[in-house]
Amino acid sequence: MLPTQGVLAAFGLLAGLLVACRLALRLELDPDRIWNLGLGCLLTFFLGERVLVIAFHLRDFGAHPFWMLGVADVRAPGYGYAAGILALCAGWGYVVAWRLSWAHVVDCLAPGSGLALACMSLGPLVGGPRSPGAAT
């Protein structure tokens, strides 16, 4: 069985990046830079969240390293917020390093972000109701 929520999240992120790259052409920005910015922020978010979980649970990581690397749902939302801040800082650093127009970059990313969030919100709707005993 294919997890619908994960598929729609991946589709949403990819579609959002493609929309941002298409808008970059209209705003006379290099679409490759916008693509790299988006992927860099996503990678920073996912890896940053995992590193934060490991850093705050170092004893558990020492005892069960592969289990801690594979855990996806057992964590507080604070790790996601902190990883989001790390991703924003990485994106800001990328924009500053390549001397991109901040206003144009935000204009490129806003519609794609909305599309990605819409696709990710459809995941639970399409997935249907969960039974109380279902594994997460």
C-alpha positions as a Python dict, from the first residue, in 0.01 Angstrom:
ca = {
    (1, 'M'): (0, 0, 0),
    (2, 'L'): (137, 340, -99),
    (3, 'P'): (122, 611, 169),
    (4, 'T'): (-94, 879, 10),
    (5, 'Q'): (15, 1159, 240),
    (6, 'G'): (384, 1109, 157),
    (7, 'V'): (321, 1090, -216),
    (8, 'L'): (115, 1410, -214),
    (9, 'A'): (378, 1586, -1),
    (10, 'A'): (654, 1490, -244),
    (11, 'F'): (438, 1593, -541),
    (12, 'G'): (354, 1924, -373),
    (13, 'L'): (717, 2007, -301),
    (14, 'L'): (823, 1921, -655),
    (15, 'A'): (533, 2115, -810),
    (16, 'G'): (604, 2412, -584),
    (17, 'L'): (968, 2421, -689),
    (18, 'L'): (873, 2397, -1056),
    (19, 'V'): (627, 2687, -1021),
    (20, 'A'): (896, 2892, -845),
    (21, 'C'): (1144, 2821, -1126),
    (22, 'R'): (887, 2918, -1388),
    (23, 'L'): (820, 3246, -1209),
    (24, 'A'): (1194, 3309, -1181),
    (25, 'L'): (1211, 3333, -1559),
    (26, 'R'): (943, 3603, -1558),
    (27, 'L'): (1126, 3799, -1289),
    (28, 'E'): (1459, 3765, -1472),
    (29, 'L'): (1618, 3544, -1208),
    (30, 'D'): (1820, 3232, -1280),
    (31, 'P'): (1582, 2935, -1233),
    (32, 'D'): (1874, 2713, -1134),
    (33, 'R'): (1949, 2939, -839),
    (34, 'I'): (1586, 2923, -724),
    (35, 'W'): (1585, 2543, -764),
    (36, 'N'): (1907, 2516, -560),
    (37, 'L'): (1767, 2753, -298),
    (38, 'G'): (1454, 2542, -258),
    (39, 'L'): (1640, 2213, -241),
    (40, 'G'): (1896, 2357, -1),
    (41, 'C'): (1624, 2479, 233),
    (42, 'L'): (1442, 2145, 220),
    (43, 'L'): (1762, 1950, 283),
    (44, 'T'): (1855, 2182, 570),
    (45, 'F'): (1511, 2134, 722),
    (46, 'F'): (1509, 1754, 703),
    (47, 'L'): (1869, 1703, 813),
    (48, 'G'): (1851, 1978, 1073),
    (49, 'E'): (1547, 1823, 1233),
    (50, 'R'): (1716, 1483, 1251),
    (51, 'V'): (2037, 1632, 1394),
    (52, 'L'): (1838, 1818, 1660),
    (53, 'V'): (1654, 1501, 1762),
    (54, 'I'): (1985, 1316, 1793),
    (55, 'A'): (2154, 1603, 1978),
    (56, 'F'): (1882, 1621, 2242),
    (57, 'H'): (1857, 1243, 2280),
    (58, 'L'): (2224, 1152, 2260),
    (59, 'R'): (2198, 872, 2518),
    (60, 'D'): (1918, 705, 2321),
    (61, 'F'): (2115, 750, 2000),
    (62, 'G'): (2416, 581, 2158),
    (63, 'A'): (2204, 284, 2260),
    (64, 'H'): (1995, 252, 1943),
    (65, 'P'): (2150, 453, 1655),
    (66, 'F'): (1963, 294, 1366),
    (67, 'W'): (1632, 316, 1545),
    (68, 'M'): (1686, 686, 1620),
    (69, 'L'): (1774, 756, 1258),
    (70, 'G'): (1460, 579, 1141),
    (71, 'V'): (1216, 737, 1387),
    (72, 'A'): (991, 977, 1204),
    (73, 'D'): (696, 1048, 1432),
    (74, 'V'): (824, 1033, 1789),
    (75, 'R'): (935, 1388, 1851),
    (76, 'A'): (804, 1717, 1982),
    (77, 'P'): (693, 1986, 1733),
    (78, 'G'): (967, 2213, 1865),
    (79, 'Y'): (1223, 2026, 1655),
    (80, 'G'): (1029, 2109, 1340),
    (81, 'Y'): (1009, 2477, 1435),
    (82, 'A'): (1381, 2492, 1508),
    (83, 'A'): (1461, 2313, 1182),
    (84, 'G'): (1238, 2563, 999),
    (85, 'I'): (1438, 2849, 1147),
    (86, 'L'): (1759, 2675, 1038),
    (87, 'A'): (1619, 2637, 685),
    (88, 'L'): (1523, 3005, 671),
    (89, 'C'): (1872, 3103, 784),
    (90, 'A'): (2026, 2878, 519),
    (91, 'G'): (1801, 3030, 253),
    (92, 'W'): (1887, 3381, 366),
    (93, 'G'): (2257, 3294, 349),
    (94, 'Y'): (2214, 3159, -4),
    (95, 'V'): (2032, 3473, -119),
    (96, 'V'): (2300, 3696, 33),
    (97, 'A'): (2587, 3486, -105),
    (98, 'W'): (2454, 3499, -463),
    (99, 'R'): (2336, 3862, -428),
    (100, 'L'): (1984, 3783, -539),
    (101, 'S'): (1704, 4035, -503),
    (102, 'W'): (1525, 3938, -183),
    (103, 'A'): (1192, 4076, -307),
    (104, 'H'): (1211, 3881, -634),
    (105, 'V'): (1306, 3561, -454),
    (106, 'V'): (1011, 3589, -218),
    (107, 'D'): (783, 3667, -514),
    (108, 'C'): (904, 3347, -683),
    (109, 'L'): (865, 3125, -380),
    (110, 'A'): (527, 3243, -246),
    (111, 'P'): (294, 3083, -507),
    (112, 'G'): (494, 2759, -509),
    (113, 'S'): (479, 2741, -129),
    (114, 'G'): (104, 2780, -139),
    (115, 'L'): (75, 2501, -395),
    (116, 'A'): (298, 2273, -189),
    (117, 'L'): (95, 2337, 127),
    (118, 'A'): (-229, 2273, -59),
    (119, 'C'): (-102, 1938, -190),
    (120, 'M'): (23, 1838, 155),
    (121, 'S'): (-315, 1928, 305),
    (122, 'L'): (-488, 1695, 60),
    (123, 'G'): (-292, 1397, 193),
    (124, 'P'): (-499, 1335, 506),
    (125, 'L'): (-820, 1400, 310),
    (126, 'V'): (-740, 1146, 40),
    (127, 'G'): (-594, 899, 290),
    (128, 'G'): (-931, 862, 460),
    (129, 'P'): (-1010, 799, 824),
    (130, 'R'): (-764, 609, 1037),
    (131, 'S'): (-872, 333, 1266),
    (132, 'P'): (-775, 385, 1632),
    (133, 'G'): (-544, 83, 1634),
    (134, 'A'): (-366, 160, 1305),
    (135, 'A'): (11, 187, 1313),
    (136, 'T'): (158, 528, 1233),
}
